Coordinates of N, CA and C and ligand atoms in Angstrom, one line a residue:
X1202 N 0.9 -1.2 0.0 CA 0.0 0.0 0.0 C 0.9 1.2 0.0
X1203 N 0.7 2.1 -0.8 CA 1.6 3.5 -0.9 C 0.1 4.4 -0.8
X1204 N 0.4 5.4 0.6 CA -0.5 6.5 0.2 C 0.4 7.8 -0.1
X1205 N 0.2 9.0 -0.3 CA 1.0 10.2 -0.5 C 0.0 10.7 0.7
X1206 N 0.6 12.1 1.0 CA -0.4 13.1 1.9 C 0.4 14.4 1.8
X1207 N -0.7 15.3 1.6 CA -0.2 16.6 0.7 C -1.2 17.8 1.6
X1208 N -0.8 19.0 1.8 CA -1.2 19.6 2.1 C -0.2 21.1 3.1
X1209 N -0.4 21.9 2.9 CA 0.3 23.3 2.6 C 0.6 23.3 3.5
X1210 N 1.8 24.2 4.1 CA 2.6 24.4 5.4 C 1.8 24.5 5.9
X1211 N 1.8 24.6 7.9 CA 0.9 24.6 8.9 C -0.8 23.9 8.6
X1212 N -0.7 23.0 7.4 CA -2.1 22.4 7.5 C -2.0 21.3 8.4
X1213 N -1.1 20.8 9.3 CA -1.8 19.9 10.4 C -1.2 18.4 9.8
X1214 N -0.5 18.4 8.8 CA 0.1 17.6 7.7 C 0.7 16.2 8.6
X1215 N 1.8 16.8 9.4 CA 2.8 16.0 10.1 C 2.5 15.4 10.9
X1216 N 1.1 16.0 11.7 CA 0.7 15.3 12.9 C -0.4 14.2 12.8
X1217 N -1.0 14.7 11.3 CA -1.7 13.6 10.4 C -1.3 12.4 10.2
X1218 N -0.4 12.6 9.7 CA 0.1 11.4 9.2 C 0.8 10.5 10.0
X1219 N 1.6 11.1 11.5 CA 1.7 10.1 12.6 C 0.8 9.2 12.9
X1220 N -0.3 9.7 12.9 CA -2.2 9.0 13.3 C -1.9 7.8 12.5
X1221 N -1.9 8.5 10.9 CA -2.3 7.1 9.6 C -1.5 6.5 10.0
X1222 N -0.1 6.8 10.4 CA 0.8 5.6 10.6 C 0.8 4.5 11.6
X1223 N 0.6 5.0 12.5 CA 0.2 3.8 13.7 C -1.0 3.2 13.5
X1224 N -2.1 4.1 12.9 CA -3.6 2.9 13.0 C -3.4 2.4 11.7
X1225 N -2.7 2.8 10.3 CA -2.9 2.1 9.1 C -1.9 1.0 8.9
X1226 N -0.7 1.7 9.8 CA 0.9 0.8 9.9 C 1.2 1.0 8.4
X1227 N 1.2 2.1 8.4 CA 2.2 2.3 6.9 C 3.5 3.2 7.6
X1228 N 4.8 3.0 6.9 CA 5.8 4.1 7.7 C 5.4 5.1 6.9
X1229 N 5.8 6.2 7.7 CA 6.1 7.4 7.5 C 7.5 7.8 6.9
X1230 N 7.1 8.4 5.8 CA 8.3 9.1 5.1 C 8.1 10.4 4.9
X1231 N 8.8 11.3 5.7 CA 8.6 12.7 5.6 C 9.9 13.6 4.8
X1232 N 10.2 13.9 3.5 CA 11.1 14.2 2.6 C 11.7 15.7 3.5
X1233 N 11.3 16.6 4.3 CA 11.2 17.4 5.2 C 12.0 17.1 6.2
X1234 N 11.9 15.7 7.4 CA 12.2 15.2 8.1 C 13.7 14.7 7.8
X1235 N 13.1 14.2 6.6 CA 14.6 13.7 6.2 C 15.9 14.7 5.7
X1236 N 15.1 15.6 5.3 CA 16.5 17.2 4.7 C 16.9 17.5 5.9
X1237 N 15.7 17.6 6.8 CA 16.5 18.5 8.5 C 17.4 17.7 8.7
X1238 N 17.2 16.0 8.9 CA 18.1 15.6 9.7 C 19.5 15.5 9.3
X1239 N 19.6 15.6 7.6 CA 20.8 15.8 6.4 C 21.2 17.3 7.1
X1240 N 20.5 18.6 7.5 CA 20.8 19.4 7.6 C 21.9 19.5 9.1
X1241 N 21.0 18.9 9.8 CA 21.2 18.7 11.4 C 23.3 18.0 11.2
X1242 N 23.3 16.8 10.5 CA 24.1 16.2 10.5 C 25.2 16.9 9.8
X1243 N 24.8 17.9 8.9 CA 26.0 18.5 8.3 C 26.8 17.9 7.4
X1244 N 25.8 16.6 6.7 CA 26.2 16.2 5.8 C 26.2 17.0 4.1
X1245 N 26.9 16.3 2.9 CA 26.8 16.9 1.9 C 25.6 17.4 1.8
X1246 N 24.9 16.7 1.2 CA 23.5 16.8 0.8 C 22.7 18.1 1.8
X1247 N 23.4 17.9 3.3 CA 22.6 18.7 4.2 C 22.8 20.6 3.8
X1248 N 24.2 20.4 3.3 CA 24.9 21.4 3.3 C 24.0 22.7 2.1
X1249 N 24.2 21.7 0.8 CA 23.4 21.7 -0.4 C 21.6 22.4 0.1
X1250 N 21.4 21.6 1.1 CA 19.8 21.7 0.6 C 19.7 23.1 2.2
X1251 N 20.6 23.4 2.8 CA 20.2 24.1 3.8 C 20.0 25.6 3.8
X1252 N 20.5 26.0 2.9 CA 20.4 27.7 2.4 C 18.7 27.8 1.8
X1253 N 18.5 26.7 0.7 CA 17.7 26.3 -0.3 C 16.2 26.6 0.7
X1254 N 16.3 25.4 1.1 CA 15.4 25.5 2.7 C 14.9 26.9 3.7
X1255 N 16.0 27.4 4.0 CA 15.8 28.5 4.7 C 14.9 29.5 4.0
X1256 N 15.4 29.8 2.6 CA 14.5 30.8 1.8 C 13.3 30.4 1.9
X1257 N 12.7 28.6 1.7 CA 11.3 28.1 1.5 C 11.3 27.9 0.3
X1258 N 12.3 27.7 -0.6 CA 12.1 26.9 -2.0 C 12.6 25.5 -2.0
X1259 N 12.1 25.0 -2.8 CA 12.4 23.7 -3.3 C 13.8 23.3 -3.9
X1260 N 14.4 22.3 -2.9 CA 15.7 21.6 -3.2 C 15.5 20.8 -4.9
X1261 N 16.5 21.1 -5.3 CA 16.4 20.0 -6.7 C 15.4 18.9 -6.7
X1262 N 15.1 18.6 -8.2 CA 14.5 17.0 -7.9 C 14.9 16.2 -8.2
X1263 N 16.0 16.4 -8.6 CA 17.3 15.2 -8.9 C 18.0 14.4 -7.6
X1264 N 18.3 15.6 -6.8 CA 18.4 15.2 -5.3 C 17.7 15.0 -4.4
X1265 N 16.4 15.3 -4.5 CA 15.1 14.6 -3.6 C 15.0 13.0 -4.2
X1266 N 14.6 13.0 -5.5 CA 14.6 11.7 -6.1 C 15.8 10.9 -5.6
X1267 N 16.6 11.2 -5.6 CA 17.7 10.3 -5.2 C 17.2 9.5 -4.1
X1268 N 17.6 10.8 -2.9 CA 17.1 10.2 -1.5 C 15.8 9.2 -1.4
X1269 N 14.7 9.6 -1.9 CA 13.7 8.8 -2.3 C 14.0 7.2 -2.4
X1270 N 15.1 7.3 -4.1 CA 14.9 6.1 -4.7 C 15.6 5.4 -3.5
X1271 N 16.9 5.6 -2.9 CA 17.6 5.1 -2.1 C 16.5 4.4 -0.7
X1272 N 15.5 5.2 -0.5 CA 15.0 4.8 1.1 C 14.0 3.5 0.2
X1273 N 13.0 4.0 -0.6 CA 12.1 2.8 -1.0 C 13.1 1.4 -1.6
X1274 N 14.2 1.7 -1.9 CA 14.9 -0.1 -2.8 C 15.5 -0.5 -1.0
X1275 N 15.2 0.6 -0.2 CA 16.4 -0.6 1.0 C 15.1 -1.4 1.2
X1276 N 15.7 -2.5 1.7 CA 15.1 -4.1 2.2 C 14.1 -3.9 3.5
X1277 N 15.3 -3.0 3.9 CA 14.3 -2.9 5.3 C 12.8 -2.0 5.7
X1278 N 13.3 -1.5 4.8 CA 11.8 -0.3 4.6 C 10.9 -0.8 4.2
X1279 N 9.7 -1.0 4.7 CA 8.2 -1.6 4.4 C 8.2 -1.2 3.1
X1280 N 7.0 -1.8 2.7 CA 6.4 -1.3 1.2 C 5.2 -0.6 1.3
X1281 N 4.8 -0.5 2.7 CA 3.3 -0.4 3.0 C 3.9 1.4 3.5
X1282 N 4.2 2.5 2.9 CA 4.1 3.5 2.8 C 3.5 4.9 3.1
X1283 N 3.6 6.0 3.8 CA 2.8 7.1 3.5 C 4.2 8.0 3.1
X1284 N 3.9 8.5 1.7 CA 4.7 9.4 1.7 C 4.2 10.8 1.9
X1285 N 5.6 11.7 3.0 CA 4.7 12.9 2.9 C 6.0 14.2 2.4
X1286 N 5.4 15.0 1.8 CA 5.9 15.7 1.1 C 6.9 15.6 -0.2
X1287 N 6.2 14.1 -0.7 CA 7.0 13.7 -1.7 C 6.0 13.2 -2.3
X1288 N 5.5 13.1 -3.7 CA 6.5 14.3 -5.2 C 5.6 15.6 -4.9
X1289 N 6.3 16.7 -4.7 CA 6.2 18.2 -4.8 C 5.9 18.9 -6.3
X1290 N 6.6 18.1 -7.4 CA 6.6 18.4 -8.5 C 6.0 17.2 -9.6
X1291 N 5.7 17.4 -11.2 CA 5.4 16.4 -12.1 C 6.8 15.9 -12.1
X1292 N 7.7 16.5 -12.3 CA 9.0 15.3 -12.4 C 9.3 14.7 -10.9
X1293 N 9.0 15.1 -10.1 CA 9.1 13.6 -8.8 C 7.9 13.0 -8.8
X1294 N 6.5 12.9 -9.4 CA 6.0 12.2 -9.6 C 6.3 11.0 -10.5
X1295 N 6.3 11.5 -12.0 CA 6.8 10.9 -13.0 C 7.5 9.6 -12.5
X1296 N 8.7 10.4 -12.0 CA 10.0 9.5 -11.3 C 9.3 8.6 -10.2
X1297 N 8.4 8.9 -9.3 CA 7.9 7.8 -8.8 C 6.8 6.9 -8.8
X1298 N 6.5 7.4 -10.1 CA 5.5 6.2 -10.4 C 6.4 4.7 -11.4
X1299 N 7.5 5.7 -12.1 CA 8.4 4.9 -12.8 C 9.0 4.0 -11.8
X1300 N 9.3 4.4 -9.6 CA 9.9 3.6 -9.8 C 9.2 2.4 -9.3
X1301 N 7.9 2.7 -8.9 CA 7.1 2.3 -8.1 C 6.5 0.8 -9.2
X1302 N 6.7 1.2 -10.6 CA 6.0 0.3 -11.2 C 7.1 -0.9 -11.8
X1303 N 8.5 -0.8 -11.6 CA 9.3 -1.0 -11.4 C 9.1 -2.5 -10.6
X1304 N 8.6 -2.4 -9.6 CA 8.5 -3.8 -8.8 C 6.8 -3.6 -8.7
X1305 N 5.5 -3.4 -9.8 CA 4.5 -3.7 -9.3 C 3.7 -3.0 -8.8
X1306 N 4.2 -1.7 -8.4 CA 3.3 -1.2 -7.6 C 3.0 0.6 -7.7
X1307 N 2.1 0.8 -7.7 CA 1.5 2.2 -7.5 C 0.8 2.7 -6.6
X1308 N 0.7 4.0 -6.8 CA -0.2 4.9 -5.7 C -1.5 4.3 -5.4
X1309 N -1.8 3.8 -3.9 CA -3.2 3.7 -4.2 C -4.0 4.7 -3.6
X1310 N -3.5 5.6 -3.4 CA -4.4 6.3 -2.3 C -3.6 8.2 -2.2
X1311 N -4.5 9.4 -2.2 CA -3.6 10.5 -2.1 C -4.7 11.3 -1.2
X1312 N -4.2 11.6 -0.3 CA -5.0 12.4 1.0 C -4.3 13.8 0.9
X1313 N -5.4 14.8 0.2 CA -4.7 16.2 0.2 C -5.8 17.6 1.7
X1314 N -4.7 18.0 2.2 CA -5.7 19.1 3.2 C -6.0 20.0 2.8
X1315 N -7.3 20.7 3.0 CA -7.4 22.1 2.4 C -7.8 22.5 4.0
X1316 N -6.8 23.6 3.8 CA -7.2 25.0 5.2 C -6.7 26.4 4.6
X1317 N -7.8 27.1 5.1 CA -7.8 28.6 4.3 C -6.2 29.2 4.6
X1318 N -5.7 29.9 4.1 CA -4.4 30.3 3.9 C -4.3 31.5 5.1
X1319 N -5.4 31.9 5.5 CA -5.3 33.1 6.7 C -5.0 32.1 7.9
X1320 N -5.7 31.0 8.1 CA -5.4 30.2 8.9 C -3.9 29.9 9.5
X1321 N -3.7 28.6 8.4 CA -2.2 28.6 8.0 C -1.1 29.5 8.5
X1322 N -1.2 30.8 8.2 CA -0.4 31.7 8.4 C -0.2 32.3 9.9
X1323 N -1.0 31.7 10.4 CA -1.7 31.9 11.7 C -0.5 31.1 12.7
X1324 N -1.0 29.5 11.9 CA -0.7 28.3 12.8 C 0.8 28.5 12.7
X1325 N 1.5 28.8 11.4 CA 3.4 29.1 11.3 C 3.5 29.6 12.1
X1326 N 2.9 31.1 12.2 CA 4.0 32.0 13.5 C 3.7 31.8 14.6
X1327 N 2.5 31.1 15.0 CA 2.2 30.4 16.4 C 3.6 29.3 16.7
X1328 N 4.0 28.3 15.5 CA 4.8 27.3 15.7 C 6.5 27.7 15.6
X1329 N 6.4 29.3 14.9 CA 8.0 29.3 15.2 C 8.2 30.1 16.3
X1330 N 7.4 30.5 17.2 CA 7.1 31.4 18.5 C 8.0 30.0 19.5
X1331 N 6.8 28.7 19.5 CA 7.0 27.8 19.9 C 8.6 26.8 19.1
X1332 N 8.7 26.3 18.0 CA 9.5 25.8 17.3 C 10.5 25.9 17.0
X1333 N 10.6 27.1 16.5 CA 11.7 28.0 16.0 C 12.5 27.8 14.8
X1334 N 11.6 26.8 13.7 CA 11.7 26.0 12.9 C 12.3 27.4 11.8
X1335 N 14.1 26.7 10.8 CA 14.3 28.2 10.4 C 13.6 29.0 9.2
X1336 N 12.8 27.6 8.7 CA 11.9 28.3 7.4 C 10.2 28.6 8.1
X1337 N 10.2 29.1 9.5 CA 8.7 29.6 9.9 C 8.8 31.2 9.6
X1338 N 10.0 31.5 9.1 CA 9.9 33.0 9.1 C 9.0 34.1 7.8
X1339 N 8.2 34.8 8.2 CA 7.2 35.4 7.1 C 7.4 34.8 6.1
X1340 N 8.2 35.6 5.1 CA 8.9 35.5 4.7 C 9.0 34.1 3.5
X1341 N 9.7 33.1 4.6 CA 9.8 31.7 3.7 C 8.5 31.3 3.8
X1342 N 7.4 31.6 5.4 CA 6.2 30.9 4.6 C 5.3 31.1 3.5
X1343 N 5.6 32.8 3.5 CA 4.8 33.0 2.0 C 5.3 32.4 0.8
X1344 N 6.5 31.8 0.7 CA 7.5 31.5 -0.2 C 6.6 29.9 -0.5
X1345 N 6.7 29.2 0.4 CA 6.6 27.7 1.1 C 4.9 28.0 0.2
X1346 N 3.9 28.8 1.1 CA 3.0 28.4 0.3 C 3.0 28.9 -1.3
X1347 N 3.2 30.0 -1.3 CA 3.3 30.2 -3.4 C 3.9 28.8 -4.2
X1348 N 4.6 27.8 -3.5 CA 5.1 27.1 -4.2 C 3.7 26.0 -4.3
X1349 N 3.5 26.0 -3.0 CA 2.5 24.8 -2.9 C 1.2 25.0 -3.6
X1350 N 1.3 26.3 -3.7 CA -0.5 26.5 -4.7 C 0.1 26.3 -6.2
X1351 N 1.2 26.8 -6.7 CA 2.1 26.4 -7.8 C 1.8 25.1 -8.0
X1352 N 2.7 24.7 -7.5 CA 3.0 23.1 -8.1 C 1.7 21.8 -7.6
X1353 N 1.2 21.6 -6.7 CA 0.5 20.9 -6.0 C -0.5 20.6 -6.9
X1354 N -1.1 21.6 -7.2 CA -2.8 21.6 -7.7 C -2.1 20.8 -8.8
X1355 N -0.6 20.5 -10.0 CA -0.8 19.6 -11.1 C -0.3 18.9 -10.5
X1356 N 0.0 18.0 -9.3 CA 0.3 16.9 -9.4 C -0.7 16.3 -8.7
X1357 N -1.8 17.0 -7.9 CA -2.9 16.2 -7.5 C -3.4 15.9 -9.0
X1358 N -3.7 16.9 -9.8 CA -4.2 16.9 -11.4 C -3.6 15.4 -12.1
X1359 N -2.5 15.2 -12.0 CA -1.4 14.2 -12.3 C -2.3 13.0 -11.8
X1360 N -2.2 12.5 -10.8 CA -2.9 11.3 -9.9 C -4.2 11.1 -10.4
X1361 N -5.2 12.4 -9.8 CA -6.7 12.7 -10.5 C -6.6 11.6 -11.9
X1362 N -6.0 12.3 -12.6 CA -6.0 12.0 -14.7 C -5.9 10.3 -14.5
X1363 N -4.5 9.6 -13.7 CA -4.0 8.2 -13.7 C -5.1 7.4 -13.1
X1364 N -6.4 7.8 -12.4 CA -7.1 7.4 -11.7 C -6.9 6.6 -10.2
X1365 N -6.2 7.5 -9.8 CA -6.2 7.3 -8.4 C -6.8 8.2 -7.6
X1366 N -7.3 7.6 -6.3 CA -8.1 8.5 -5.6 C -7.6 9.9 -4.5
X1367 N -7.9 10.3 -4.9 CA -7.4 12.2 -4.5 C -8.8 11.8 -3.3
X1368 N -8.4 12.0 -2.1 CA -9.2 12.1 -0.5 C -9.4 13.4 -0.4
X1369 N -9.9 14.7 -0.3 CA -10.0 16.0 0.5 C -10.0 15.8 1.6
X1370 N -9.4 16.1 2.5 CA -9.5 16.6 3.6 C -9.9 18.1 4.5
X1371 N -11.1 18.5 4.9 CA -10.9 19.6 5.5 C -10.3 19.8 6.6
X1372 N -8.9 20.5 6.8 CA -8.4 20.3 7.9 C -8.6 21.6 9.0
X1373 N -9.5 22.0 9.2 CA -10.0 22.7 10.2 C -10.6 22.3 10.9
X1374 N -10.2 21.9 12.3 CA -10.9 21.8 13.4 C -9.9 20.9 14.8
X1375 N -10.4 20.1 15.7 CA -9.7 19.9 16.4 C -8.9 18.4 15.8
X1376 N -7.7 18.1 16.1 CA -6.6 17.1 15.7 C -7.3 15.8 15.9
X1377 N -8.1 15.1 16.6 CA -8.7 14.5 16.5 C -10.3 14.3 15.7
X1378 N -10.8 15.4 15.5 CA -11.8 15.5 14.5 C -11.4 15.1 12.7
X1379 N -10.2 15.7 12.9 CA -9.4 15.9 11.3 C -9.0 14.3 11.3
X1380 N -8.8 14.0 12.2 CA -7.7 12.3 11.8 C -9.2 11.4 11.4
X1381 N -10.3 11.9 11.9 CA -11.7 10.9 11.9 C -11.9 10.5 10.5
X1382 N -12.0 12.0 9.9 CA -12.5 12.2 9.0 C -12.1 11.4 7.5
X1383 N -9.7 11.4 8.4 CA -9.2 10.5 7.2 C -9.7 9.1 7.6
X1384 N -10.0 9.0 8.7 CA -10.0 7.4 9.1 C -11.5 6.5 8.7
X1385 N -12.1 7.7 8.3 CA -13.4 7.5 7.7 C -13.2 7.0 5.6
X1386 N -12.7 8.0 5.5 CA -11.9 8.1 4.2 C -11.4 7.1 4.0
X1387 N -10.2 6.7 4.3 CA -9.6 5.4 4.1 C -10.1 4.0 4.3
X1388 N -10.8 4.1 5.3 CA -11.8 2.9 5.5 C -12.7 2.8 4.4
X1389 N -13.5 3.7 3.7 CA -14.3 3.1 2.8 C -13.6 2.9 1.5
X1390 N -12.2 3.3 1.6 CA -11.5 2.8 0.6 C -11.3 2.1 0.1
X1391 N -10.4 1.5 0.9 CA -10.2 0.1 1.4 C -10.6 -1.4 0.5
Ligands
ADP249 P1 6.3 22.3 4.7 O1 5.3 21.5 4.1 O2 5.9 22.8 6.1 O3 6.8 23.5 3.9 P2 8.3 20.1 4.7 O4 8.8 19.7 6.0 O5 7.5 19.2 3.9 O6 7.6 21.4 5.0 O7 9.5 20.6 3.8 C1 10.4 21.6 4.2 C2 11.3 22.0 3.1 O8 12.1 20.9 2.6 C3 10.7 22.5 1.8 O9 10.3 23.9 1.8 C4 11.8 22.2 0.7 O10 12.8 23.2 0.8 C5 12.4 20.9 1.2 N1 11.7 19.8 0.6 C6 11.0 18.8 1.3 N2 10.5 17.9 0.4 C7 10.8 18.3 -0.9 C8 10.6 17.8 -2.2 N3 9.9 16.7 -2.4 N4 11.1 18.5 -3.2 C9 11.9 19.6 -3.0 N5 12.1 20.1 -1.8 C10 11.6 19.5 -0.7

């Protein structure tokens, strides 16, 4: 099972997908998670993608894809999946349906949030007050979302067209109301 889950800075995304992960038992793969901790470590890649980041634009997709293709072929990594914040663009889709079909398998499932953008903007500077996360600043999150209204809407469009199911999610309301709603969702999927 591969789901994707998509949805614009401060939509409630990360804490979502913890939920799906323990009641669906798919891992979590956060492409986000994984730059910080490249960042954290000070490795190449970290070095590369850490300026990139700060601004709130998008690291290559040559070098996201990489990291990608590398985590899904290890052995040890389930197959049973949520990716989150991965493909951002048509070429890291492309590239992951290519490699997904590769051994058999495709998207079955894409859970996207909608929460109004005044909101959003709201929940960032609440979280870099608390976080101090270095792309919560104005600034990158206006950046962060321009990109996401940019690119997002064609690759949900992308999925949409291949016939996979695109989930809405309204993600306004309390953290446990929003997880219901996927858990509702996915169950009748199923
Ligand atoms: P958010 O959704 O809150 O912006 P993420 O944690 O998903 O945050 O990503 C943070 C940053 O990491 C992005 O702004 C971007 O610079 C980089 N990044 C993460 N995933 C990708 C991706 N698939 N392609 C390009 N850049 C990415």
């Amino acid at each position: 099972m591969i789901g994707l889950i998509f949805g614009p800075p401060g939509s409630g995304k990360g804490t979502q997908a913890a939920h799906v992960e323990s009641v669906f038992k798919l891992s979590h793969l956060s492409t986000g998670d994984i730059l910080r901790a490249e960042v954290a470590r000070g490795s190449e890649i970290g070095k590369e993608a850490e300026r990139i980041m700060r601004a709130g634009d998008l690291v290559p997709d040559d070098l996201i894809i990489r990291i990608v293709q590398g985590i899904l072929r290890d052995p040890n990594v389930s197959s049973d999946v949520l990716l989150d914040g991965f493909p951002r663009t048509l070429e890291q889709a492309r590239a992951l349906d290519e490699m997904l079909a590769k051994e058999g398998h495709k998207v079955d499932f894409v859970i996207a949030f909608v929460v109004p953008e005044d909101l959003l903007i709201e929940r960032l500077l609440h979280r870099a007050e608390v976080e101090g996360r270095a792309d919560d600043t104005r600034e990158a999150i206006t950046e962060r979302m321009h990109e996401y209204r940019k690119l997002t809407a064609a690759v949900l469009d992308h999925y949409r067209n291949a016939g996979v199911r695109v989930i809405e999610i309204d993600g306004v309301g309390k953290v446990e109301d929003v997880f219901e709603r996927i858990r509702i969702a996915l169950d009748q999927a199923k």
